[in-house]
Coordinates of C-alpha atoms in Angstrom, one line a residue:
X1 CA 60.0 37.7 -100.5
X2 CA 57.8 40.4 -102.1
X3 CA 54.1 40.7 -101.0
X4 CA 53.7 41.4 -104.7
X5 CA 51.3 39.0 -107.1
X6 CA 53.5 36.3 -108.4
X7 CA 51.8 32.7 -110.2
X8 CA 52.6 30.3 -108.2
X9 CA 52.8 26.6 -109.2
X10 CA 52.2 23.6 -107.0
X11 CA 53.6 20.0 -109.1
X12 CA 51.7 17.2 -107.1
X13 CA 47.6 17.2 -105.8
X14 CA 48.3 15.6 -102.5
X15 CA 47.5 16.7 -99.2
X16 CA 50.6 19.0 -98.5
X17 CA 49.6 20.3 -101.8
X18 CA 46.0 21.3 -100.4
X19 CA 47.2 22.6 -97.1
X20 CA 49.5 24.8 -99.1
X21 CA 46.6 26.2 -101.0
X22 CA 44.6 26.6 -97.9
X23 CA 47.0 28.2 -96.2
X24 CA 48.2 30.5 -98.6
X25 CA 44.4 31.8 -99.0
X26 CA 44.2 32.3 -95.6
X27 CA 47.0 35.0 -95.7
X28 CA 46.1 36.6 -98.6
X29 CA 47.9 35.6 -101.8
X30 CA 46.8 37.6 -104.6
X31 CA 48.2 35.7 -107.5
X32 CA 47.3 33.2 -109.8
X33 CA 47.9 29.8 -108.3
X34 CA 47.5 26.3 -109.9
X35 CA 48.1 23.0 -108.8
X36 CA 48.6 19.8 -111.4
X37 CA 48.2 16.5 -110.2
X38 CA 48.9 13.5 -112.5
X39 CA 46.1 11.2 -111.0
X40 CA 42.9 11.4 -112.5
X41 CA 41.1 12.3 -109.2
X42 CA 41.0 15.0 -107.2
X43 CA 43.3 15.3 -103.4
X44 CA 42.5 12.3 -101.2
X45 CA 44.5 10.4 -98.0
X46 CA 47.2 8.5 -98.9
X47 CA 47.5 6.4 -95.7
X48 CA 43.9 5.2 -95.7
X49 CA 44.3 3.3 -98.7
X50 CA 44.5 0.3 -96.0
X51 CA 41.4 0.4 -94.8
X52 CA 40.0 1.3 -98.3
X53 CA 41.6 -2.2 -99.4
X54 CA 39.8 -4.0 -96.5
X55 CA 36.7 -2.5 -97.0
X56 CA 36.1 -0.4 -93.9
X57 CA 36.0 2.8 -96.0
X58 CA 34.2 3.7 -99.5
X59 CA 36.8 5.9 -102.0
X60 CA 34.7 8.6 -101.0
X61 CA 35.9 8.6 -97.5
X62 CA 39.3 9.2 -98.6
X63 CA 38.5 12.5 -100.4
X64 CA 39.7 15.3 -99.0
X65 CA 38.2 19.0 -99.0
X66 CA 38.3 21.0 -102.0
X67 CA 41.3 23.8 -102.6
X68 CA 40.3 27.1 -102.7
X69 CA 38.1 28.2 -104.8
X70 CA 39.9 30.6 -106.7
X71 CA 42.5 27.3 -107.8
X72 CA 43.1 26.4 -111.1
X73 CA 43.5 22.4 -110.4
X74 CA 44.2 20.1 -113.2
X75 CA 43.7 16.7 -112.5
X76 CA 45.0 14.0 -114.6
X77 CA 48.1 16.1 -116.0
X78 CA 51.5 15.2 -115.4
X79 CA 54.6 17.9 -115.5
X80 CA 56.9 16.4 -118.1
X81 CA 59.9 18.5 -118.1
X82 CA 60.9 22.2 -116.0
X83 CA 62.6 25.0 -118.3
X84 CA 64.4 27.0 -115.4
X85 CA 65.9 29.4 -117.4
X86 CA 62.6 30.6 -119.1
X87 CA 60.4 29.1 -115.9
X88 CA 57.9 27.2 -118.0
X89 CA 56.6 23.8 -117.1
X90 CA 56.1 21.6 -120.1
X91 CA 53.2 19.5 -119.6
X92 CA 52.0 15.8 -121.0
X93 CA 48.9 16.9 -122.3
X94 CA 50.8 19.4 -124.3
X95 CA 51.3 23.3 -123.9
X96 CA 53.8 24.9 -121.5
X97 CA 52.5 26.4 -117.7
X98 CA 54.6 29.7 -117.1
X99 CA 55.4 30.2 -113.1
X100 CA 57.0 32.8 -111.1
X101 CA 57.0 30.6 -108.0
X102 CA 57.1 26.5 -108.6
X103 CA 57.1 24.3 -105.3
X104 CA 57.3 20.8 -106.1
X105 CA 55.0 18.6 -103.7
X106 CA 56.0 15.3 -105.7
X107 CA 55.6 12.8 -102.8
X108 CA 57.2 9.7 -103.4
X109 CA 57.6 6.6 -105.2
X110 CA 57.4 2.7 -104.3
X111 CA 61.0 1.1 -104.4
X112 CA 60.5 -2.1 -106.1
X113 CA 61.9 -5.7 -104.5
X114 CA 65.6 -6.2 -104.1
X115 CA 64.3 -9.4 -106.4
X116 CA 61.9 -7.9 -108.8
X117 CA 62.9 -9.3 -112.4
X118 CA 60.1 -12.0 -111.9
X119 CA 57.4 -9.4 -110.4
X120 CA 58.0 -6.4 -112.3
X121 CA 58.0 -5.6 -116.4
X122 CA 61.3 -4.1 -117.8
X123 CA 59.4 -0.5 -117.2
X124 CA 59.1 -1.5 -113.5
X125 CA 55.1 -1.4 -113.9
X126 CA 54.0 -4.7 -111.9
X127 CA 53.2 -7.6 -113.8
X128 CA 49.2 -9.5 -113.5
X129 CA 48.1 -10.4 -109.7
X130 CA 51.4 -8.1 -108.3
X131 CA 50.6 -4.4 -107.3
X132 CA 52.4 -1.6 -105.3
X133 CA 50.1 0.4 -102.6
X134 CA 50.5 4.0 -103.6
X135 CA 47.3 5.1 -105.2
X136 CA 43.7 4.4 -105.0
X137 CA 43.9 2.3 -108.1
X138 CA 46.0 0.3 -106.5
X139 CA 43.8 -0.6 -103.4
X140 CA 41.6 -1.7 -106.2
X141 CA 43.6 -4.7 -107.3
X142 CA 43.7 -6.4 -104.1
X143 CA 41.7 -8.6 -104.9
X144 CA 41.0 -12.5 -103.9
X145 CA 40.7 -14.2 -101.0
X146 CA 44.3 -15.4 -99.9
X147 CA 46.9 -12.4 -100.5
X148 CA 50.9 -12.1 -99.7
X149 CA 52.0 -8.9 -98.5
X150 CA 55.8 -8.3 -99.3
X151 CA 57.4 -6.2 -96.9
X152 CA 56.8 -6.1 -93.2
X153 CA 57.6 -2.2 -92.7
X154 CA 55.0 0.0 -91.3
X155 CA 52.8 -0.4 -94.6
X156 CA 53.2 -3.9 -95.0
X157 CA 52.3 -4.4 -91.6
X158 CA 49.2 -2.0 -91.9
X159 CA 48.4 -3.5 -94.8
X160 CA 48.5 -7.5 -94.0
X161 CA 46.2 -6.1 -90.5
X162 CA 44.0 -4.0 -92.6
X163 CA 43.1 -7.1 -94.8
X164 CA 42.9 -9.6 -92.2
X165 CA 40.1 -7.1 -90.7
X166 CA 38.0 -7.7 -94.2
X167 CA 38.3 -11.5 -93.6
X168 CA 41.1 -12.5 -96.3
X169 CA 43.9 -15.3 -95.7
X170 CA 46.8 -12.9 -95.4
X171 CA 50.7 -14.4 -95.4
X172 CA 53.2 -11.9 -94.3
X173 CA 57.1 -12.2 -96.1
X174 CA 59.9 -9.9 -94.9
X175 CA 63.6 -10.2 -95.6
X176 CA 64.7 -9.5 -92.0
X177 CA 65.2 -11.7 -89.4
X178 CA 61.3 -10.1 -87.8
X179 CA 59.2 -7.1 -88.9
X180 CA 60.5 -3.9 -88.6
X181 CA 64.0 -4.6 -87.9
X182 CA 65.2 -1.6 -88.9
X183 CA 64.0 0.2 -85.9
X184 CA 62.8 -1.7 -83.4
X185 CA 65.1 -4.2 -81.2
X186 CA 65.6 -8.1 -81.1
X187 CA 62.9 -8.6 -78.3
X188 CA 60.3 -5.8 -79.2
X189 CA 60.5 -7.6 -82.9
X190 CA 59.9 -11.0 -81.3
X191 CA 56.6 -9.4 -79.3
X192 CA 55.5 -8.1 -82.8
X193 CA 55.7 -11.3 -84.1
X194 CA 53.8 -12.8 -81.2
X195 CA 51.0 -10.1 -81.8
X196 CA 50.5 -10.7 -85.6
X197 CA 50.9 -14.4 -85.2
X198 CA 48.1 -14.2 -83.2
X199 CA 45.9 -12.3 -84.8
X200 CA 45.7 -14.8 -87.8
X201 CA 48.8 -13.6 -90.0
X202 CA 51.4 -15.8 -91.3
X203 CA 54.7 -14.5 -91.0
X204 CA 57.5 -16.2 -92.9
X205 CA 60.8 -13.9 -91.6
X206 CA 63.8 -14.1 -93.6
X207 CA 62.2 -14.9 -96.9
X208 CA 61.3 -13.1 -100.0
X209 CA 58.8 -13.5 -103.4
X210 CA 61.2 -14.5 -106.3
X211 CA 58.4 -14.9 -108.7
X212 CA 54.5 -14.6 -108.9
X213 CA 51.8 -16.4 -111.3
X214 CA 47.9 -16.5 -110.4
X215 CA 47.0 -18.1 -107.3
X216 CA 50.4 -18.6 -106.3
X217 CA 53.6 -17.2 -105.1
X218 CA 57.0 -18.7 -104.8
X219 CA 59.9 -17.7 -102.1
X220 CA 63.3 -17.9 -102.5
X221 CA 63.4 -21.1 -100.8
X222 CA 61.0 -23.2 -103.1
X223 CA 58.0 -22.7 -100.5
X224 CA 54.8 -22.1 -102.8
X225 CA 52.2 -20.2 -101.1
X226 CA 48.6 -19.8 -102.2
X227 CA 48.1 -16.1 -103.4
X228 CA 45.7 -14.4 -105.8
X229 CA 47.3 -11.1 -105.2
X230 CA 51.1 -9.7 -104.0
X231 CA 51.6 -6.5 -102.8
X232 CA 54.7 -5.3 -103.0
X233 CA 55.2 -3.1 -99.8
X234 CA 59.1 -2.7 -100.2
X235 CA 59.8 1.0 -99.4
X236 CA 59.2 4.4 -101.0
X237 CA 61.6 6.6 -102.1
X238 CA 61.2 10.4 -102.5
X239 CA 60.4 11.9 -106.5
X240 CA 63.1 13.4 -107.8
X241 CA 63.4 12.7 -111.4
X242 CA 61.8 16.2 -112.6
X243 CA 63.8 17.9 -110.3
X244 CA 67.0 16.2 -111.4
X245 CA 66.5 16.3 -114.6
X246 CA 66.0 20.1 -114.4
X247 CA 69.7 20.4 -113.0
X248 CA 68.3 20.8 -109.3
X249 CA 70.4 19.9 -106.2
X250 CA 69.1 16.0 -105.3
X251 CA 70.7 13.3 -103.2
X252 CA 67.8 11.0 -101.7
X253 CA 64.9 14.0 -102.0
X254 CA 65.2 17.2 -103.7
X255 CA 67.9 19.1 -101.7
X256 CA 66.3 22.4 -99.3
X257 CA 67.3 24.9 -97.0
X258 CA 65.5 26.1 -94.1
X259 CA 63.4 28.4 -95.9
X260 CA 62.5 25.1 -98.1
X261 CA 64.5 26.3 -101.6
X262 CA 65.5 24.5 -103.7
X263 CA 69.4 25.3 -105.6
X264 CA 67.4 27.6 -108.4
X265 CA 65.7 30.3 -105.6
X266 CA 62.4 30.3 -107.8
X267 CA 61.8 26.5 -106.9
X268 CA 61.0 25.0 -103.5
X269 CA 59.8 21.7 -102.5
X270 CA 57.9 20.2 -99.4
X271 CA 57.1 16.9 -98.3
X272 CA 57.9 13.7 -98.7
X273 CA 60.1 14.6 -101.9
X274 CA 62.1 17.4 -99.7
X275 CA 65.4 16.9 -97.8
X276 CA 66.7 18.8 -95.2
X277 CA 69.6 18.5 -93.3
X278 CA 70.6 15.1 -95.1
X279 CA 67.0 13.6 -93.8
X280 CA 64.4 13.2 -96.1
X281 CA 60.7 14.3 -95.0
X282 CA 58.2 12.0 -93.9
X283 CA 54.9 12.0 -93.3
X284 CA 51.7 13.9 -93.3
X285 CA 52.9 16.0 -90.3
X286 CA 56.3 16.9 -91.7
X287 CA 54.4 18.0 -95.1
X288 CA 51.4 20.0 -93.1
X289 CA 54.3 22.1 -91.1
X290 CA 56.5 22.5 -93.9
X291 CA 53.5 24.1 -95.9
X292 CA 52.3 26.1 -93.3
X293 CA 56.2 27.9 -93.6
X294 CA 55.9 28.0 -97.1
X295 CA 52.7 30.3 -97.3
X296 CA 54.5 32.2 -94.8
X297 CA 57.4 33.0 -96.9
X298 CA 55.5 32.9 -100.1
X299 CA 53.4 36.2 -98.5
X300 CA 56.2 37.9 -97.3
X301 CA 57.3 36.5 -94.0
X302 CA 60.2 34.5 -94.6
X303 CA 59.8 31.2 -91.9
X304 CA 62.1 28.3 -92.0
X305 CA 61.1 25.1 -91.3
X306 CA 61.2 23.7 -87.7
X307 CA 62.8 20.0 -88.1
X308 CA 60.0 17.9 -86.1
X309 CA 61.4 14.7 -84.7
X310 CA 61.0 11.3 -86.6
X311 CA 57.7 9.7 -84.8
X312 CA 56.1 6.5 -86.4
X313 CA 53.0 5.2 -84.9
X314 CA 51.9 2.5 -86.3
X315 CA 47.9 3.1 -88.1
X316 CA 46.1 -0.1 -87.2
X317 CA 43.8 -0.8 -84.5
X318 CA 45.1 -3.9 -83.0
X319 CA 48.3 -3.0 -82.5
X320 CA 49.5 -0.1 -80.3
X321 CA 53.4 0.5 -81.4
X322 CA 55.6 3.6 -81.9
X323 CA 58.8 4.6 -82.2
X324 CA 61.0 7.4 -82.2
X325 CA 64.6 7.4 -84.2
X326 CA 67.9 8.6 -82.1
X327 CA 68.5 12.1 -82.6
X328 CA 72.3 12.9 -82.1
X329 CA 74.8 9.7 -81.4
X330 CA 74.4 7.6 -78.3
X331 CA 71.9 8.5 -75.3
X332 CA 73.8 8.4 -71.8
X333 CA 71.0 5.6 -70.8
X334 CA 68.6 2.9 -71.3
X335 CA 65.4 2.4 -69.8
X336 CA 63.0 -0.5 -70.3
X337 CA 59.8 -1.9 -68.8
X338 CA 59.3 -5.5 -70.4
X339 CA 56.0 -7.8 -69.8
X340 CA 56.5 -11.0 -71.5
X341 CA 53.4 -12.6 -70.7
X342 CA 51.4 -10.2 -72.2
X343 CA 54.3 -9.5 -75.0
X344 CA 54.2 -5.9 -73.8
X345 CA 57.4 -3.8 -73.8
X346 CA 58.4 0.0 -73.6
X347 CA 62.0 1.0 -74.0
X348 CA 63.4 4.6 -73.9
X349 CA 67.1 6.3 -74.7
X350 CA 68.0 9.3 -72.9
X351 CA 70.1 11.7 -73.2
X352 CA 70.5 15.0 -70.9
X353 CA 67.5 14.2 -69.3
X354 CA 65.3 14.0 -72.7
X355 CA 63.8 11.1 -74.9
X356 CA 66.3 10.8 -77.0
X357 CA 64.7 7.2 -79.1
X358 CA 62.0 4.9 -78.1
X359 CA 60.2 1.7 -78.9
X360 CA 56.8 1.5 -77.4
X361 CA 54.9 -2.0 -77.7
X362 CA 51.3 -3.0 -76.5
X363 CA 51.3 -0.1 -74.1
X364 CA 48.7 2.6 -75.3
X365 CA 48.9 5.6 -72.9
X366 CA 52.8 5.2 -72.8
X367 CA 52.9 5.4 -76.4
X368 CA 50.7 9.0 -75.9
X369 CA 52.6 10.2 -73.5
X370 CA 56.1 9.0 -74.9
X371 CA 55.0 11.0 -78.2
X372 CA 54.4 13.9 -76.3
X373 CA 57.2 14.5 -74.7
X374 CA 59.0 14.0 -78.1
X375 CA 57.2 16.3 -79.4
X376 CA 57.3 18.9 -77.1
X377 CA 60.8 18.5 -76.5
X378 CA 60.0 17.8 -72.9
X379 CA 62.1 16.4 -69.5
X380 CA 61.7 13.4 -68.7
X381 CA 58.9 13.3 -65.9
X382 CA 59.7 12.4 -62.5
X383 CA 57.4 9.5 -62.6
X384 CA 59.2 7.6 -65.2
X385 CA 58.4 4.0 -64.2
X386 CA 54.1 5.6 -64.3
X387 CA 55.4 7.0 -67.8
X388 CA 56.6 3.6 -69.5
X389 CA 53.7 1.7 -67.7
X390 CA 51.2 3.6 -69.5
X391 CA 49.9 5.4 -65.9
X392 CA 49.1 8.7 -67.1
X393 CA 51.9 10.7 -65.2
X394 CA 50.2 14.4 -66.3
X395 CA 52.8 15.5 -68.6
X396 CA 50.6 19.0 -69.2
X397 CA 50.3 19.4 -65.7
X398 CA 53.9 18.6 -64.6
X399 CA 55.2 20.7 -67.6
X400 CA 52.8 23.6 -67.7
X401 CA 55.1 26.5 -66.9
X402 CA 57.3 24.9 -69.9
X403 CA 57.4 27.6 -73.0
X404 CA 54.9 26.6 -75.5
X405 CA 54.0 23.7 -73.2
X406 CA 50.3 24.1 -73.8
X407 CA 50.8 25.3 -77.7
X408 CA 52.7 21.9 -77.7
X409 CA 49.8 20.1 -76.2
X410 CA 47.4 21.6 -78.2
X411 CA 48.9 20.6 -81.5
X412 CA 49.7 17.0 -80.6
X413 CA 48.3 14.7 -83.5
X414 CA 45.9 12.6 -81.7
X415 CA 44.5 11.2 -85.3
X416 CA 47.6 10.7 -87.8
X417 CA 45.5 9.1 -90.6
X418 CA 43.0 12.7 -91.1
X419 CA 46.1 14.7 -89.1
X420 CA 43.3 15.7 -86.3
X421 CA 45.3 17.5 -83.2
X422 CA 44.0 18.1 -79.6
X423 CA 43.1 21.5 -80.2
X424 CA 40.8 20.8 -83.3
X425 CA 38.9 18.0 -80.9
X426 CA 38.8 20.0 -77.9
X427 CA 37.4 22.8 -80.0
X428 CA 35.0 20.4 -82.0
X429 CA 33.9 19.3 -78.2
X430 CA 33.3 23.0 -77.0
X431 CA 31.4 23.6 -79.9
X432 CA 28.6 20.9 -78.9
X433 CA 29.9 17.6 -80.0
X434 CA 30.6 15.6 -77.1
X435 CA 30.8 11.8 -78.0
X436 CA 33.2 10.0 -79.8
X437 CA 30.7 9.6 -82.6
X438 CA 30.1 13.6 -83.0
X439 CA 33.5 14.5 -83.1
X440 CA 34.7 11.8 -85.6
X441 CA 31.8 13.4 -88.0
X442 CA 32.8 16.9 -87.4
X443 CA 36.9 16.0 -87.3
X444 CA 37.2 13.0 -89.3
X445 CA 39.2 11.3 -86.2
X446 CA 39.3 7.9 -85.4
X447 CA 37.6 7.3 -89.5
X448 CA 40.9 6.2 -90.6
X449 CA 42.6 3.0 -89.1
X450 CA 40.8 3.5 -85.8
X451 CA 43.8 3.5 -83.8
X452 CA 43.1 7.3 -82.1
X453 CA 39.7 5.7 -80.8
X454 CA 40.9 5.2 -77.3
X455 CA 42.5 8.1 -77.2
X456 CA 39.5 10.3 -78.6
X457 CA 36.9 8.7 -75.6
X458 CA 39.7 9.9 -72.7
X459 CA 40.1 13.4 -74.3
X460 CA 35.9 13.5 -74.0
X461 CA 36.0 11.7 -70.6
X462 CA 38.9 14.5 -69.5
X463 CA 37.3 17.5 -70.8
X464 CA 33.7 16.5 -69.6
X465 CA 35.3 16.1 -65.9
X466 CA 37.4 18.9 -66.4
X467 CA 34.2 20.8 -67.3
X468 CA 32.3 19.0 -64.2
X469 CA 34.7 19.8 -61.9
X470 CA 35.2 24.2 -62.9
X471 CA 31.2 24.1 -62.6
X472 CA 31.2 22.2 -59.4
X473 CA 34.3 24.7 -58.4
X474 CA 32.1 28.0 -59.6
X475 CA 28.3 27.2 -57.7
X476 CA 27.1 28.8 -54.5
X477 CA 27.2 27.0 -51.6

């Protein structure tokens, strides 16, 4: 790549988008650069919309900072067509945008309803009292008091928990035999059921909405439930139709290599509408490392992309659940730590002495420490029975002489919702804020679903001993 000025051109105003921007200010880019974004407002976090539809946080709350000054961002203008040959971007409010550099930062899309003929109009927008839960305009038309939530993958689920929190009657359908099926076993589903069960959701498994009219919605077999709003939370897929029709490489995302390319080398793509490797990207992690790579090569250091492993963590107080997806075939073994009683349950794969997959249930230091090692890349502590029971076995201690073990510490995501790591909350901390309350206004963490809150009070707890302990070490005697 040339250090020389080139407009660049960012399709999408979300925040991979904005850390792109950021980023490429920070190291200089001299050119023109623009982002268009097709909503109306300005960059704001997707994955709070939950707790914007419960009422725990204003639209304001979601807004994120600025782009750089220097910025030309047009809100509210959609990229209708790409002219590769003459790179020109025609746009819906009319007029062409010329680009020596596009990256597409499209996100994705909801997948409507295996069922949908009854819930959606023939152009797939949803029909009165249904909505999706992509945008903030969405979150606006939850309304009513008793609401069905479609879909018990990790939005549904975050959804149906963030509107229980704001008091509504909340029914939970899902097509499989118990939420999340896809990834989480037979008896870690049946301890997820337990959990939502008893925190005031009903769960009808194996069902789905065939058809919707106000105040009520009908499954598929014959049960009517009372519902002045569904919310379709069925999947996303990634964005591809401007980059397909535009004759661009696409199979589920927009096809990239390492260096995030697209097939025309003048057009890249990150986030949730990339795919690497045969795996889409997901999540605000993948996009913030895959634009930190991109400014990189975009001013003149070519840096591929590090594939980070596939973590969910589920963003909702009540519930502490994540899991990690299998990595290459079969792990050599199994190891669980089950606690019916208490419908608690952490289950690992390995494979050459590494986490390999996991499913972490009810167990929140385990689910910390399981990520981390993930992460990092990490063996398998010594300790592995303390590890799955949530004792915190010191993986930064035990690992420390690993390379890039403290750089891997350090940039653990302790707050997924505002993407707040370790090192931005111990620095926040050294800098003067010292309770939980302090650094969630300087950092933004544990504003979102909550679910870091726990984790933010031991990292203040930890650094204030740690800081007790080195002046205790230091004084005269």
């Amino acid at each position: 790549m040339s250090r020389d000025p080139n407009r660049v051109v960012i399709i999408g105003n979300g925040p991979a988008a904005l850390r792109l921007t950021t980023r490429l200010h920070t190291l200089g880019h001299q050119g023109p650069l623009t982002v268009i974004g097709d909503e109306p407002e300005g960059a704001y976090q997707r994955p709070l919309l939950t707790s914007l539809a419960s009422g725990e946080l204003r639209a304001d709350h979601l807004r994120l900072p600025p782009h750089p000054a220097t910025t030309d961002v047009r809100t509210g203008t959609a990229a209708t067509a790409l002219d590769t040959a003459r790179r020109l971007i025609r746009l819906g409010t009319g007029g062409e945008l010329p680009y020596d550099t596009l990256v597409l930062a499209t996100g994705a899309c909801p997948t409507p309803p295996a069922r949908a003929t009854a819930l959606l109009h023939p152009d797939g927008t949803p029909r009165p009292g249904v909505t999706f839960l992509r945008t903030r305009a969405d979150a606006e038309r939850l309304t009513g008091a008793r609401l069905t939530v479609l879909g018990a993958g990790p939005l549904g689920i975050e959804t149906a928990l963030a509107l229980r929190r704001g008091g509504r009657t909340v029914t939970l359908v899902h097509e499989g035999p118990y939420p999340l099926h896809r990834h989480l076993s037979h008896e870690t589903g049946e301890f997820l059921t337990r959990r939502l069960t008893d925190l005031g959701i009903t769960l009808r498994a194996g069902r789905t909405v065939v058809s919707h009219t106000p105040g009520r919605s009908r499954l598929d077999d014959g049960e009517e439930l009372d519902s002045d709003t569904l919310v379709l939370c069925t999947g996303v897929r990634p964005r591809t139709g401007l980059a397909r029709a535009a004759g661009l490489r696409t199979a589920d995302g927009i096809l990239v290599d390492d260096l995030l390319r697209t097939s025309d080398p003048h057009i890249f793509a990150i986030g949730d509408c990339a795919e690497l490797h045969g795996t889409a990207a997901a999540g605000i992690e993948a996009a913030t490392t895959q634009a930190d790579a991109l400014a990189y090569t975009l001013t003149g250091t070519p840096t591929p992309y590090p594939p980070q492993p596939r973590i969910t963590r589920l963003r909702a107080p009540e519930i502490d659940l994540v899991w990690t997806e299998q990595t290459d075939g079969q792990g050599e073994s199994s190891i669980s730590v089950t606690d019916r009683t208490r419908a608690r349950r952490a289950r690992i794969t390995v494979r050459d002495g590494r986490v390999q997959g996991s499913e972490i249930l009810g167990l929140p230091q385990a689910v910390s420490d399981v990520t981390t090692l993930v992460r990092a890349a990490w063996p398998l502590p010594t300790d592995w029975p303390g590890l799955l029971l949530g004792t915190r076995f010191g993986p930064y201690t035990e690992h420390a002489d690993d390379a890039g073990g403290a750089d891997a510490h350090a940039c653990t995501v302790v707050c997924r919702c505002n993407n707040v790591t370790a090192k931005d909350l111990t620095a926040a901390w050294e800098a003067g804020h010292r309770t939980v309350t302090e650094l969630a206004a300087q950092t933004r963490a544990t504003t979102g679903c909550g679910g870091c809150t726990e984790e933010v009070q031991a990292l203040c707890q930890n650094l204030t001993a740690s800081r007790t302990a080195s002046h205790t070490a230091g004084s005269p005697r």
